[in-house]
Amino acid sequence: MNTRTFRRAPLACALLAAFTHTSASAADDTRTLDGAALVLGAVNILDNAGPIAARSLPTSVDVLGADRIENQVVTHNWQLFGQMPGVMLTNFNQGNVSGKFSMRGFNGEGEINAVKLLVDGVPGNSNDGNMPYLELAIPLEIDAIEVVRGTNDPRYGLHNIAGNANVITRTGGNYMLGRASYGSFNTRDAQAALGIEHNGFSQNYAVSVYNSDGYRDHSETEKVSASGKWFFSPGGDTRFGVIVRHQDAKAEEAGYLTRLQARTDPDQSPAHNASDGGDRTLDQFSAHADVELGERLFWSSVAYMNKIDDRRFVRFSAGVSQQERYTSEEHLGAMSTLTWRPDVSWAKEFALVGGVSAEWQDNVSERYTTANRVRTAQTRNQQFELDIYGAFVQAVIKPTDQLKIVPAWRTDVLTGHYDNLLNGRRFDINDYGNVHQPKISAVYSFDERYAVYANYGRTFQIGVGTASYKVTQTQDLDPSINEGWEAGLRFRPLPWLDGRLAVWEQTASNEARRKLNDPANSSENIGKTERRGIDLQLNAQATRQLGLWMAAALQRSKILKAESSAPATEGKEIDHVPHFLLNAGADYAASDALKLSLWASAQGDYYLERTNSAGRFGSYLLFNASASYQFSPTLRADLQVRNLTNRYYEYVWHDGAQSLHSPGEPRAVFASLHARF
């Protein structure tokens, strides 16, 4: 497998080729804009005839390169997505349950997870849709992060409501990388990565040890992570491989504060949170096969196992008891795709791909009331199985040099049962039937400067936990169907300026959300919802030394038709959805050795609950800066300053009686040494 490195000046975006896997001539063809993907940083383009990639979809696709990742000192990997356009970060700062990213008007509360997560193409969502397996990727080994926003990607079913994100790590190569960091809050971060490739056999290893006292009292975090990748390529574009990942994490939880406490002493941890915290173990095993069956036929498959063992002690306020929350999940799965690129006379390009997938989940959820980690009563003892089977077909048709059409169809089927071990009762899953999801996209390229695109697609959502089963009702429930569209302009009017303007909308027929503190582990319907927005991205290499970028997202959410039990929410906004998200920055190459960066991130405020009567919170404007000095080809020093102006910001939620606050990180400084051999 040959690899060409596609590099642009820092933060100047570039359009990827129509296929990630394509011929050199096609990749170098810049007569037309053939898609809507934008790239941030340095990204590898693989030079073969493999499967159709997400970057060929006419929708909002963004790719973040390794050079924008490897120099970041982060406590949790979801923080890396703060550099991605249109992505919202939600920072709980509660130990292992630290936060998450979301997009397209969905919030990060954990009630609905609208993003399908993958690490090297391996699914990484837990049963409730959250993304704990994101932590398995060690930043130093990440080659790129790819985010697809919208409803028109047919490759994935469950949790692919608003889009998907794939974290791609290094495969092959010969290198030795090391990074040691120290900074605020006694943060110590050591990472190392090694690549060995010879005679078609490659080995890639990475290890990370992270410790920090945290910026609040009682918020110490310890993590140890390791991964190994072994791949064999007998020739051509065929390869077989195995990936193993593991992490152990232990963290204290500082707890939530009242509004007065947060304003007067944001560093404190209340006395009732003194024994809060948790331990988490993550494992992921996967086997990969990419086989070139012929000049125009390519088969790709992956089989995987995800395991999580998580025990958490948490007390949300002084007026409630501490809880012990125990989760154990084992997910087995497989995905397989076949890509055919026949030579047809009636089209400039034609490709057809079909795929099947299956996942078998075995989930355990237990809860107890506790006092300083001593159990006083059991409130939940559940075991539930959820099996998901899916299939899709997709075509890429290019009848002319200017026009590309991408129709697709996906179908998913779900089976399983739930056992309530507290009362010995078993419940069957709702018969959701065949969940059909038609999709179609098109892009028309006027020339190398302008292209317009549009897409439409359906995705789906079911209740999580016990809400997937017939517990309180005798009739089967229907899935909530999400319908979405996007229309946009991809432009590159000047060699040094490019960007994308998009408008989008997404509606859900009967949106369900998890009840976060419900002993029954169920969901509630909130009714028919609508989300819509406008995204603008601009990237400019203003001079040879100066790169500028900006990404703005305006968004609105609304409950169009409320559930009958909550009429006061009809016409109101969905909670924790700010009206705007903004990222902007500049990179300056002061010399060949010295690089300087300054960037800002901002978001609007949001309502805390669905009646919109508890006020708005959560707005912020933060500035960050970094400097990098290359002492030699093998040694570099980095300095980062987060929250440069030391502004106060916070995450806020409402427990039904009061607002609860988690203050954000104050000014923080981190220094790192990078070694590369």
C-alpha positions as CSV (number, residue, x, y, z in Angstrom):
1,M,0.0,0.0,0.0
2,N,1.5,3.3,-1.1
3,T,0.9,6.5,0.8
4,R,1.3,10.0,-0.4
5,T,1.4,12.8,2.2
6,F,-1.0,15.6,1.4
7,R,0.3,18.7,3.1
8,R,-0.9,22.3,3.1
9,A,0.2,25.3,5.2
10,P,-1.1,25.1,8.8
11,L,-4.8,25.5,9.0
12,A,-5.3,26.1,5.3
13,C,-7.9,23.7,4.1
14,A,-7.9,21.6,1.0
15,L,-10.3,19.5,-0.9
16,L,-9.6,15.8,-0.8
17,A,-9.9,13.7,-3.9
18,A,-13.4,12.2,-4.6
19,F,-12.2,9.0,-3.1
20,T,-9.7,8.5,-0.3
21,H,-8.6,5.4,-2.2
22,T,-8.1,6.4,-5.8
23,S,-5.5,6.6,-8.5
24,A,-2.8,9.2,-8.5
25,S,-4.1,10.9,-11.6
26,A,-7.6,11.2,-10.1
27,A,-6.1,12.6,-6.9
28,D,-4.2,15.2,-8.8
29,D,-7.1,16.3,-10.9
30,T,-8.2,19.8,-9.8
31,R,-10.4,20.8,-12.7
32,T,-13.5,20.5,-10.6
33,L,-14.5,20.5,-6.9
34,D,-15.8,16.9,-6.6
35,G,-17.2,17.0,-3.1
36,A,-17.6,19.0,0.1
37,A,-14.9,17.7,2.3
38,L,-12.5,20.1,4.1
39,V,-9.1,19.3,5.6
40,L,-7.4,20.9,8.5
41,G,-3.7,20.2,8.7
42,A,-1.7,17.3,7.2
43,V,-3.5,14.2,6.1
44,N,-2.4,11.0,4.3
45,I,-4.2,10.1,1.1
46,L,-4.0,6.3,0.5
47,D,-3.2,5.5,-3.1
48,N,-5.2,2.4,-4.0
49,A,-8.6,1.2,-5.3
50,G,-10.3,0.4,-2.0
51,P,-13.8,1.1,-0.7
52,I,-15.6,4.4,-1.1
53,A,-14.7,6.8,1.7
54,A,-16.8,9.2,3.7
55,R,-14.8,12.0,2.2
56,S,-16.5,11.5,-1.1
57,L,-19.9,12.2,0.3
58,P,-21.5,15.5,-0.8
59,T,-22.2,16.6,2.8
60,S,-20.3,18.4,5.6
61,V,-17.2,16.3,6.1
62,D,-14.2,17.6,8.0
63,V,-10.8,16.0,8.5
64,L,-8.4,17.0,11.2
65,G,-4.7,16.0,10.6
66,A,-2.2,14.6,13.0
67,D,-0.2,17.9,13.2
68,R,-3.3,19.5,14.8
69,I,-3.6,16.6,17.3
70,E,-0.2,15.4,18.5
71,N,0.7,18.7,20.2
72,Q,-2.5,18.9,22.3
73,V,-2.4,18.2,26.1
74,V,-5.9,17.0,26.9
75,T,-7.4,15.1,29.8
76,H,-9.9,13.3,27.6
77,N,-10.0,12.8,23.9
78,W,-13.4,14.4,23.3
79,Q,-11.5,17.7,23.9
80,L,-9.7,17.2,20.6
81,F,-13.0,17.8,18.8
82,G,-13.0,21.4,19.9
83,Q,-11.0,22.1,16.7
84,M,-13.7,20.6,14.5
85,P,-16.2,23.0,12.9
86,G,-19.8,22.8,14.0
87,V,-19.0,20.6,17.0
88,M,-20.2,21.4,20.5
89,L,-18.2,20.3,23.6
90,T,-20.0,19.6,26.9
91,N,-17.7,19.6,29.9
92,F,-19.2,17.9,33.0
93,N,-15.7,17.6,34.6
94,Q,-16.9,14.6,36.8
95,G,-14.1,12.1,36.7
96,N,-14.4,9.4,34.1
97,V,-17.8,10.9,33.1
98,S,-16.0,14.0,32.0
99,G,-17.8,15.2,28.9
100,K,-18.5,14.6,25.3
101,F,-18.9,16.2,21.9
102,S,-22.1,16.6,19.9
103,M,-23.3,18.3,16.7
104,R,-26.2,19.3,14.5
105,G,-28.3,20.8,17.4
106,F,-28.1,17.7,19.6
107,N,-26.8,18.3,23.1
108,G,-24.1,16.4,25.0
109,E,-26.2,15.6,28.1
110,G,-26.1,11.9,27.5
111,E,-29.9,11.6,27.0
112,I,-29.5,11.2,23.3
113,N,-26.2,10.4,21.6
114,A,-26.6,11.3,18.0
115,V,-23.0,10.4,16.9
116,K,-21.8,7.0,15.7
117,L,-18.2,6.7,17.0
118,L,-15.5,4.6,15.4
119,V,-11.8,4.0,16.1
120,D,-10.0,2.7,13.1
121,G,-13.4,1.8,11.6
122,V,-14.4,-0.2,14.8
123,P,-17.7,1.0,16.4
124,G,-17.2,2.5,19.8
125,N,-20.6,3.4,21.3
126,S,-21.8,1.9,24.5
127,N,-25.4,0.6,24.7
128,D,-26.8,4.1,25.7
129,G,-25.0,5.6,22.8
130,N,-22.2,7.3,24.7
131,M,-18.6,7.1,23.5
132,P,-16.3,5.7,26.2
133,Y,-14.1,3.9,23.7
134,L,-12.9,7.2,22.3
135,E,-10.4,7.2,25.2
136,L,-8.7,4.2,23.8
137,A,-7.0,6.2,21.0
138,I,-3.7,7.7,22.3
139,P,-3.3,11.2,20.8
140,L,0.3,10.6,19.7
141,E,-0.8,7.7,17.5
142,I,-3.8,9.5,15.9
143,D,-3.3,10.1,12.1
144,A,-6.6,11.9,11.5
145,I,-10.1,12.5,12.9
146,E,-12.9,12.4,10.3
147,V,-16.3,13.9,11.1
148,V,-19.3,13.4,8.9
149,R,-22.3,15.6,9.7
150,G,-25.8,14.9,8.3
151,T,-28.1,12.0,7.6
152,N,-26.9,10.8,4.2
153,D,-24.1,8.4,5.2
154,P,-25.5,4.8,4.8
155,R,-22.6,2.9,6.3
156,Y,-23.9,2.9,9.9
157,G,-27.3,2.5,11.5
158,L,-27.9,2.7,15.3
159,H,-26.6,6.0,16.8
160,N,-25.8,7.5,13.4
161,I,-28.6,10.1,13.9
162,A,-26.7,13.3,13.2
163,G,-23.5,11.9,11.7
164,N,-20.4,9.9,12.7
165,A,-16.8,10.4,13.7
166,N,-13.9,8.1,12.9
167,V,-10.6,8.3,14.8
168,I,-7.8,7.0,12.4
169,T,-4.5,5.9,13.9
170,R,-1.1,5.2,12.3
171,T,-0.7,2.0,10.4
172,G,2.7,1.0,9.1
173,G,5.8,3.1,8.7
174,N,9.1,3.2,10.6
175,Y,9.3,5.7,13.4
176,M,9.9,6.4,17.1
177,L,7.8,9.1,18.7
178,G,7.8,10.4,22.3
179,R,6.2,13.3,24.1
180,A,6.5,14.3,27.8
181,S,4.3,17.1,29.1
182,Y,4.0,19.0,32.4
183,G,1.7,21.8,33.4
184,S,-0.9,23.3,35.5
185,F,-2.7,21.3,38.2
186,N,0.4,19.1,38.5
187,T,-0.5,17.5,35.1
188,R,2.0,14.9,33.9
189,D,1.5,13.2,30.5
190,A,3.9,10.8,28.9
191,Q,3.3,9.2,25.5
192,A,5.3,7.0,23.2
193,A,4.6,5.4,19.8
194,L,6.7,3.0,17.7
195,G,6.3,1.8,14.1
196,I,8.2,-1.0,12.5
197,E,7.5,-2.1,8.9
198,H,9.5,-4.6,6.9
199,N,8.8,-7.0,4.0
200,G,5.0,-6.4,4.1
201,F,4.7,-6.8,7.9
202,S,4.0,-3.8,10.1
203,Q,3.9,-3.3,13.8
204,N,2.6,-0.2,15.6
205,Y,2.6,0.3,19.3
206,A,1.6,3.2,21.6
207,V,1.5,3.7,25.3
208,S,0.3,6.6,27.5
209,V,0.5,7.5,31.2
210,Y,-1.5,10.5,32.4
211,N,-1.8,12.0,35.9
212,S,-3.4,15.2,37.0
213,D,-4.6,16.7,40.3
214,G,-7.3,18.5,38.4
215,Y,-8.3,22.2,38.6
216,R,-10.8,21.6,41.3
217,D,-10.4,20.0,44.7
218,H,-11.0,16.2,44.8
219,S,-10.6,15.8,41.0
220,E,-7.4,13.7,40.5
221,T,-7.3,11.6,37.4
222,E,-5.0,8.6,36.6
223,K,-5.0,6.8,33.2
224,V,-2.8,4.2,31.6
225,S,-3.4,3.2,28.0
226,A,-1.7,0.9,25.5
227,S,-2.4,-0.3,22.0
228,G,-0.8,-2.7,19.4
229,K,-1.4,-3.1,15.7
230,W,-0.1,-5.9,13.6
231,F,-0.7,-6.0,9.8
232,F,0.5,-8.2,7.0
233,S,0.3,-7.2,3.3
234,P,1.0,-10.1,0.9
235,G,0.9,-7.7,-2.1
236,G,-1.2,-5.1,-3.9
237,D,-3.9,-3.6,-1.8
238,T,-4.5,-6.7,0.3
239,R,-3.8,-6.7,4.0
240,F,-4.8,-8.6,7.1
241,G,-4.4,-7.3,10.6
242,V,-5.2,-7.3,14.3
243,I,-5.6,-4.4,16.7
244,V,-5.6,-4.6,20.5
245,R,-6.4,-1.6,22.8
246,H,-6.6,-1.3,26.6
247,Q,-7.1,1.4,29.2
248,D,-7.4,1.6,33.0
249,A,-8.7,4.8,34.5
250,K,-9.3,6.0,38.0
251,A,-10.7,9.4,38.8
252,E,-12.2,11.4,41.7
253,E,-15.3,13.5,41.2
254,A,-15.5,17.1,42.5
255,G,-19.3,17.2,42.2
256,Y,-21.6,20.0,41.3
257,L,-22.0,23.4,43.0
258,T,-24.9,25.7,43.6
259,R,-24.8,29.0,41.7
260,L,-23.5,30.9,44.8
261,Q,-20.8,28.3,45.5
262,A,-19.7,28.4,41.9
263,R,-19.3,32.2,41.9
264,T,-17.6,32.5,45.3
265,D,-15.3,29.5,45.3
266,P,-15.3,27.6,42.0
267,D,-12.3,25.3,43.0
268,Q,-14.1,23.7,45.9
269,S,-15.5,20.2,46.2
270,P,-18.5,20.0,48.6
271,A,-18.1,17.7,51.6
272,H,-20.9,15.4,50.4
273,N,-18.8,14.5,47.3
274,A,-15.7,13.4,49.4
275,S,-16.1,9.7,48.4
276,D,-17.3,10.2,44.8
277,G,-15.3,8.8,42.0
278,G,-14.9,5.7,39.9
279,D,-12.8,3.1,38.1
280,R,-13.1,2.1,34.5
281,T,-11.5,-0.6,32.3
282,L,-11.8,-0.5,28.5
283,D,-10.8,-3.2,26.1
284,Q,-11.1,-3.4,22.3
285,F,-10.0,-6.2,20.0
286,S,-10.5,-6.2,16.2
287,A,-9.5,-8.3,13.2
288,H,-9.3,-6.6,9.8
289,A,-9.2,-7.9,6.3
290,D,-8.9,-5.8,3.1
291,V,-8.7,-7.9,0.0
292,E,-8.2,-6.9,-3.6
293,L,-10.3,-9.5,-5.4
294,G,-9.6,-8.1,-8.8
295,E,-8.7,-5.0,-10.6
296,R,-12.1,-3.5,-10.0
297,L,-13.4,-5.5,-7.0
298,F,-12.4,-4.9,-3.4
299,W,-13.6,-6.6,-0.2
300,S,-13.2,-5.1,3.3
301,S,-14.2,-6.6,6.7
302,V,-13.7,-6.1,10.4
303,A,-14.7,-8.2,13.4
304,Y,-14.5,-6.8,16.9
305,M,-15.2,-7.1,20.6
306,N,-15.7,-4.1,22.9
307,K,-15.7,-4.6,26.7
308,I,-16.3,-2.0,29.4
309,D,-16.3,-2.4,33.2
310,D,-17.2,0.8,35.0
311,R,-18.0,1.4,38.6
312,R,-18.9,4.9,39.7
313,F,-19.9,6.5,43.0
314,V,-21.8,9.8,42.6
315,R,-23.9,12.2,44.7
316,F,-25.4,15.0,42.7
317,S,-26.4,17.3,45.6
318,A,-26.5,17.3,49.4
319,G,-30.2,16.5,49.4
320,V,-29.9,13.1,47.7
321,S,-28.2,9.9,48.5
322,Q,-24.9,8.7,47.0
323,Q,-25.3,6.1,44.2
324,E,-23.1,3.3,43.1
325,R,-23.5,2.8,39.4
326,Y,-22.1,-0.4,37.8
327,T,-22.0,-1.1,34.1
328,S,-20.6,-4.1,32.4
329,E,-20.9,-4.5,28.6
330,E,-19.6,-6.9,26.0
331,H,-20.3,-6.1,22.4
332,L,-19.4,-8.5,19.6
333,G,-19.7,-7.3,16.0
334,A,-18.7,-7.6,12.4
335,M,-19.0,-5.4,9.3
336,S,-18.2,-6.3,5.7
337,T,-18.4,-4.3,2.4
338,L,-17.8,-5.2,-1.2
339,T,-16.9,-2.4,-3.6
340,W,-17.2,-2.8,-7.4
341,R,-15.9,-0.3,-9.9
342,P,-16.9,-1.5,-13.3
343,D,-15.7,0.2,-16.5
344,V,-19.0,1.6,-18.0
345,S,-19.3,3.5,-21.2
346,W,-22.2,5.7,-20.1
347,A,-20.5,7.4,-17.1
348,K,-17.2,9.1,-16.4
349,E,-17.0,7.1,-13.1
350,F,-19.2,4.5,-11.5
351,A,-18.9,2.5,-8.3
352,L,-21.2,0.3,-6.4
353,V,-20.8,-0.8,-2.8
354,G,-22.8,-3.2,-0.7
355,G,-22.4,-3.9,3.0
356,V,-23.7,-5.9,5.9
357,S,-23.2,-5.5,9.7
358,A,-24.2,-7.2,12.9
359,E,-23.6,-6.4,16.6
360,W,-24.5,-8.6,19.6
361,Q,-24.7,-6.8,22.9
362,D,-24.7,-8.3,26.4
363,N,-25.3,-5.5,28.9
364,V,-25.4,-5.4,32.7
365,S,-26.6,-2.4,34.7
366,E,-26.7,-2.3,38.5
367,R,-27.4,0.6,40.9
368,Y,-27.3,0.9,44.6
369,T,-27.9,3.6,47.2
370,T,-24.7,4.0,49.2
371,A,-23.3,6.0,52.1
372,N,-19.5,6.7,51.6
373,R,-19.3,3.7,49.2
374,V,-21.1,1.4,51.6
375,R,-24.3,-0.2,50.0
376,T,-27.6,0.4,51.7
377,A,-30.0,-0.9,49.1
378,Q,-30.1,-2.1,45.5
379,T,-32.3,-0.1,43.1
380,R,-31.4,-1.8,39.7
381,N,-30.3,-5.2,38.6
382,Q,-30.7,-5.5,34.8
383,Q,-29.3,-7.7,32.1
384,F,-30.4,-7.0,28.5
385,E,-29.4,-8.2,25.1
386,L,-29.6,-6.1,22.0
387,D,-28.8,-7.4,18.6
388,I,-28.6,-5.2,15.5
389,Y,-28.4,-6.4,11.9
390,G,-28.0,-4.0,9.0
391,A,-27.4,-3.9,5.3
392,F,-26.9,-1.1,2.8
393,V,-26.2,-0.4,-0.9
394,Q,-24.7,2.7,-2.3
395,A,-23.7,3.9,-5.7
396,V,-21.4,6.7,-6.9
397,I,-22.4,7.8,-10.4
398,K,-20.6,10.5,-12.3
399,P,-22.4,10.9,-15.7
400,T,-20.3,14.0,-16.6
401,D,-17.2,15.6,-15.3
402,Q,-19.3,18.1,-13.4
403,L,-22.1,16.0,-11.9
404,K,-21.9,13.3,-9.2
405,I,-24.9,11.5,-7.8
406,V,-24.8,9.2,-4.8
407,P,-28.0,7.3,-4.1
408,A,-28.1,4.8,-1.1
409,W,-30.5,2.7,0.9
410,R,-30.0,1.2,4.4
411,T,-32.1,-1.2,6.4
412,D,-31.7,-2.2,10.1
413,V,-33.4,-4.9,12.2
414,L,-33.2,-5.2,16.0
415,T,-33.9,-8.1,18.3
416,G,-33.2,-9.0,22.0
417,H,-34.7,-9.2,25.4
418,Y,-34.4,-7.7,28.9
419,D,-34.3,-9.5,32.3
420,N,-35.2,-7.6,35.4
421,L,-33.2,-9.6,38.0
422,L,-34.9,-7.8,40.9
423,N,-38.2,-9.4,40.2
424,G,-37.3,-12.2,37.8
425,R,-39.3,-10.9,34.8
426,R,-38.3,-11.0,31.2
427,F,-39.4,-8.6,28.5
428,D,-39.1,-8.8,24.7
429,I,-37.8,-6.0,22.5
430,N,-40.2,-3.8,20.6
431,D,-40.8,-5.1,17.2
432,Y,-39.5,-2.2,15.3
433,G,-39.7,-4.0,12.0
434,N,-37.3,-3.3,9.1
435,V,-36.1,0.3,9.6
436,H,-35.7,1.6,6.1
437,Q,-33.4,4.6,5.5
438,P,-33.3,6.0,1.9
439,K,-30.6,8.5,1.1
440,I,-29.5,10.5,-1.9
441,S,-26.8,13.1,-2.5
442,A,-25.6,15.1,-5.5
443,V,-22.8,17.6,-6.3
444,Y,-22.4,19.8,-9.3
445,S,-18.9,21.3,-9.9
446,F,-18.9,24.4,-12.1
447,D,-15.1,24.4,-12.2
448,E,-12.2,24.2,-9.8
449,R,-13.6,27.2,-7.9
450,Y,-17.2,26.4,-7.1
451,A,-19.5,23.5,-6.5
452,V,-23.0,23.2,-5.2
453,Y,-24.3,20.1,-3.4
454,A,-27.4,18.8,-1.8
455,N,-28.5,15.7,0.1
456,Y,-31.4,14.1,1.8
457,G,-31.4,11.1,4.2
458,R,-33.2,9.3,7.0
459,T,-31.7,7.9,10.2
460,F,-33.4,6.5,13.2
461,Q,-33.4,6.4,17.0
462,I,-34.8,4.0,19.6
463,G,-35.1,4.3,23.3
464,V,-32.0,3.2,25.2
465,G,-31.7,0.9,28.2
466,T,-35.0,-0.8,29.1
467,A,-37.0,1.6,26.8
468,S,-36.1,-0.6,23.9
469,Y,-38.3,-3.4,25.4
470,K,-42.0,-3.8,26.1
471,V,-41.9,-3.1,29.8
472,T,-44.9,-0.8,30.4
473,Q,-46.8,-1.3,27.2
474,T,-48.2,-4.3,25.3
475,Q,-48.0,-2.7,21.8
476,D,-44.8,-2.4,19.9
477,L,-43.3,1.1,19.6
478,D,-42.1,2.5,16.3
479,P,-38.6,3.9,16.0
480,S,-38.2,7.7,15.9
481,I,-37.4,8.5,12.3
482,N,-35.1,11.4,11.6
483,E,-35.3,13.1,8.2
484,G,-32.7,15.6,7.2
485,W,-31.4,17.6,4.3
486,E,-28.5,19.8,3.6
487,A,-27.7,22.2,0.7
488,G,-24.4,23.9,0.3
489,L,-21.8,25.8,-1.7
490,R,-18.1,24.6,-1.7
491,F,-15.9,27.4,-2.9
492,R,-12.2,28.1,-3.7
493,P,-12.3,31.4,-5.5
494,L,-8.6,32.0,-5.0
495,P,-5.7,29.6,-4.6
496,W,-5.2,30.8,-1.0
497,L,-8.9,30.9,0.1
498,D,-11.5,28.2,0.3
499,G,-14.5,27.3,2.4
500,R,-18.0,25.9,2.6
501,L,-21.5,27.5,3.2
502,A,-24.3,25.1,4.2
503,V,-27.9,25.2,5.4
504,W,-29.5,22.1,7.0
505,E,-32.5,20.9,8.7
506,Q,-33.4,17.7,10.6
507,T,-36.7,16.6,12.1
508,A,-37.5,13.6,14.4
509,S,-41.0,12.0,14.4
510,N,-41.1,11.1,18.1
511,E,-37.8,11.9,19.8
512,A,-36.9,9.7,22.8
513,R,-34.4,10.7,25.5
514,R,-32.9,8.7,28.4
515,K,-34.0,9.5,31.9
516,L,-30.6,10.1,33.5
517,N,-31.5,9.4,37.1
518,D,-34.2,6.8,36.6
519,P,-33.8,3.6,38.6
520,A,-35.8,1.8,35.8
521,N,-33.2,2.9,33.2
522,S,-35.9,4.0,30.8
523,S,-36.5,6.8,28.3
524,E,-39.3,9.4,27.7
525,N,-40.7,10.7,24.5
526,I,-40.5,14.5,24.1
527,G,-42.5,14.6,20.8
528,K,-41.8,15.8,17.3
529,T,-38.7,18.0,17.1
530,E,-37.0,20.2,14.6
531,R,-33.4,21.3,14.3
532,R,-32.0,23.7,11.6
533,G,-28.9,25.7,11.1
534,I,-26.4,27.5,8.9
535,D,-22.7,26.7,8.8
536,L,-19.9,28.8,7.4
537,Q,-16.3,27.8,7.1
538,L,-13.5,30.0,5.8
539,N,-9.8,29.2,5.5
540,A,-7.1,31.4,4.1
541,Q,-3.4,31.3,3.6
542,A,-3.2,35.1,3.8
543,T,0.6,35.2,3.3
544,R,3.3,32.6,3.1
545,Q,3.7,32.9,6.9
546,L,0.1,33.5,8.1
547,G,-2.8,31.1,8.0
548,L,-6.3,32.2,9.1
549,W,-9.5,30.1,9.7
550,M,-13.0,30.5,11.0
551,A,-16.0,28.2,11.5
552,A,-19.4,29.5,12.6
553,A,-22.6,27.6,13.2
554,L,-25.9,29.2,13.8
555,Q,-28.6,26.7,15.0
556,R,-32.1,26.5,16.4
557,S,-34.0,23.7,17.9
558,K,-37.7,23.4,18.7
559,I,-40.3,20.9,20.0
560,L,-42.9,21.1,17.2
561,K,-45.5,18.8,18.8
562,A,-45.0,17.9,22.5
563,E,-45.7,14.6,24.2
564,S,-49.2,14.7,25.7
565,S,-47.8,14.5,29.2
566,A,-45.7,17.7,28.8
567,P,-47.9,20.2,26.9
568,A,-45.9,23.2,28.4
569,T,-42.9,22.2,26.2
570,E,-44.7,22.6,22.9
571,G,-43.0,25.3,20.8
572,K,-40.1,25.6,23.2
573,E,-36.4,25.1,22.6
574,I,-34.7,21.8,23.3
575,D,-32.5,22.2,26.4
576,H,-28.7,22.7,26.2
577,V,-28.6,23.7,22.6
578,P,-26.8,27.1,22.2
579,H,-27.8,29.4,19.3
580,F,-24.3,29.6,17.9
581,L,-20.9,28.0,18.0
582,L,-17.7,29.7,16.8
583,N,-14.1,28.8,16.3
584,A,-11.5,31.1,14.8
585,G,-7.7,31.4,14.8
586,A,-4.5,32.2,13.2
587,D,-1.2,30.4,12.7
588,Y,2.0,32.4,12.1
589,A,5.4,31.0,11.0
590,A,7.8,33.5,12.6
591,S,10.7,31.4,11.2
592,D,11.4,27.9,10.0
593,A,11.8,26.9,13.6
594,L,9.2,29.0,15.5
595,K,5.5,28.6,15.0
596,L,2.9,30.7,16.9
597,S,-0.9,30.1,17.1
598,L,-3.8,32.0,18.6
599,W,-7.4,30.8,18.5
600,A,-10.7,31.5,20.1
601,S,-13.8,29.4,20.8
602,A,-17.2,30.6,21.7
603,Q,-20.8,29.5,22.1
604,G,-24.1,31.0,23.1
605,D,-26.2,30.3,26.2
606,Y,-28.8,27.6,26.4
607,Y,-32.0,26.7,28.4
608,L,-31.6,24.2,31.2
609,E,-34.9,22.3,30.6
610,R,-37.7,21.9,28.1
611,T,-40.2,24.4,29.5
612,N,-37.5,27.1,29.1
613,S,-38.4,28.6,32.5
614,A,-35.2,28.0,34.5
615,G,-33.0,30.6,32.7
616,R,-30.2,30.5,30.2
617,F,-26.6,29.6,31.0
618,G,-23.4,28.3,29.4
619,S,-22.2,31.0,27.1
620,Y,-18.4,31.7,26.8
621,L,-15.6,33.2,24.8
622,L,-12.2,31.6,25.4
623,F,-8.8,32.4,23.9
624,N,-5.9,29.9,23.6
625,A,-2.4,30.3,22.4
626,S,0.6,28.1,21.6
627,A,4.2,28.3,20.5
628,S,6.3,25.6,19.0
629,Y,10.1,25.7,18.5
630,Q,11.9,23.0,16.4
631,F,15.4,22.7,17.9
632,S,16.4,20.0,15.4
633,P,14.8,17.5,13.1
634,T,14.3,15.2,16.0
635,L,13.4,17.5,18.9
636,R,10.7,20.1,19.4
637,A,9.3,22.1,22.3
638,D,5.7,23.2,22.7
639,L,4.1,25.7,25.0
640,Q,0.3,25.9,25.3
641,V,-1.9,28.4,27.2
642,R,-5.6,27.5,27.5
643,N,-8.1,30.1,28.6
644,L,-5.5,32.8,28.0
645,T,-7.6,35.6,29.6
646,N,-8.6,33.4,32.6
647,R,-12.4,33.9,32.0
648,Y,-15.0,32.1,34.1
649,Y,-17.2,29.7,32.3
650,E,-19.3,26.7,33.3
651,Y,-21.5,23.8,32.5
652,V,-25.0,24.0,34.1
653,W,-27.9,21.6,34.4
654,H,-31.2,21.6,36.4
655,D,-32.2,18.8,38.8
656,G,-35.8,19.9,39.0
657,A,-35.3,22.1,42.0
658,Q,-32.2,24.1,41.4
659,S,-29.4,24.8,38.9
660,L,-26.2,22.8,39.4
661,H,-22.9,24.2,38.2
662,S,-19.5,22.7,37.1
663,P,-17.0,25.5,36.6
664,G,-14.7,25.3,33.7
665,E,-10.9,25.3,33.6
666,P,-9.1,28.5,34.6
667,R,-6.0,29.7,32.8
668,A,-3.7,26.7,32.3
669,V,-0.1,26.4,31.0
670,F,1.5,23.2,29.6
671,A,5.0,22.6,28.3
672,S,5.9,19.6,26.2
673,L,9.0,18.0,24.6
674,H,8.5,16.0,21.4
675,A,11.1,13.5,20.1
676,R,10.9,12.0,16.6
677,F,13.3,9.4,15.2
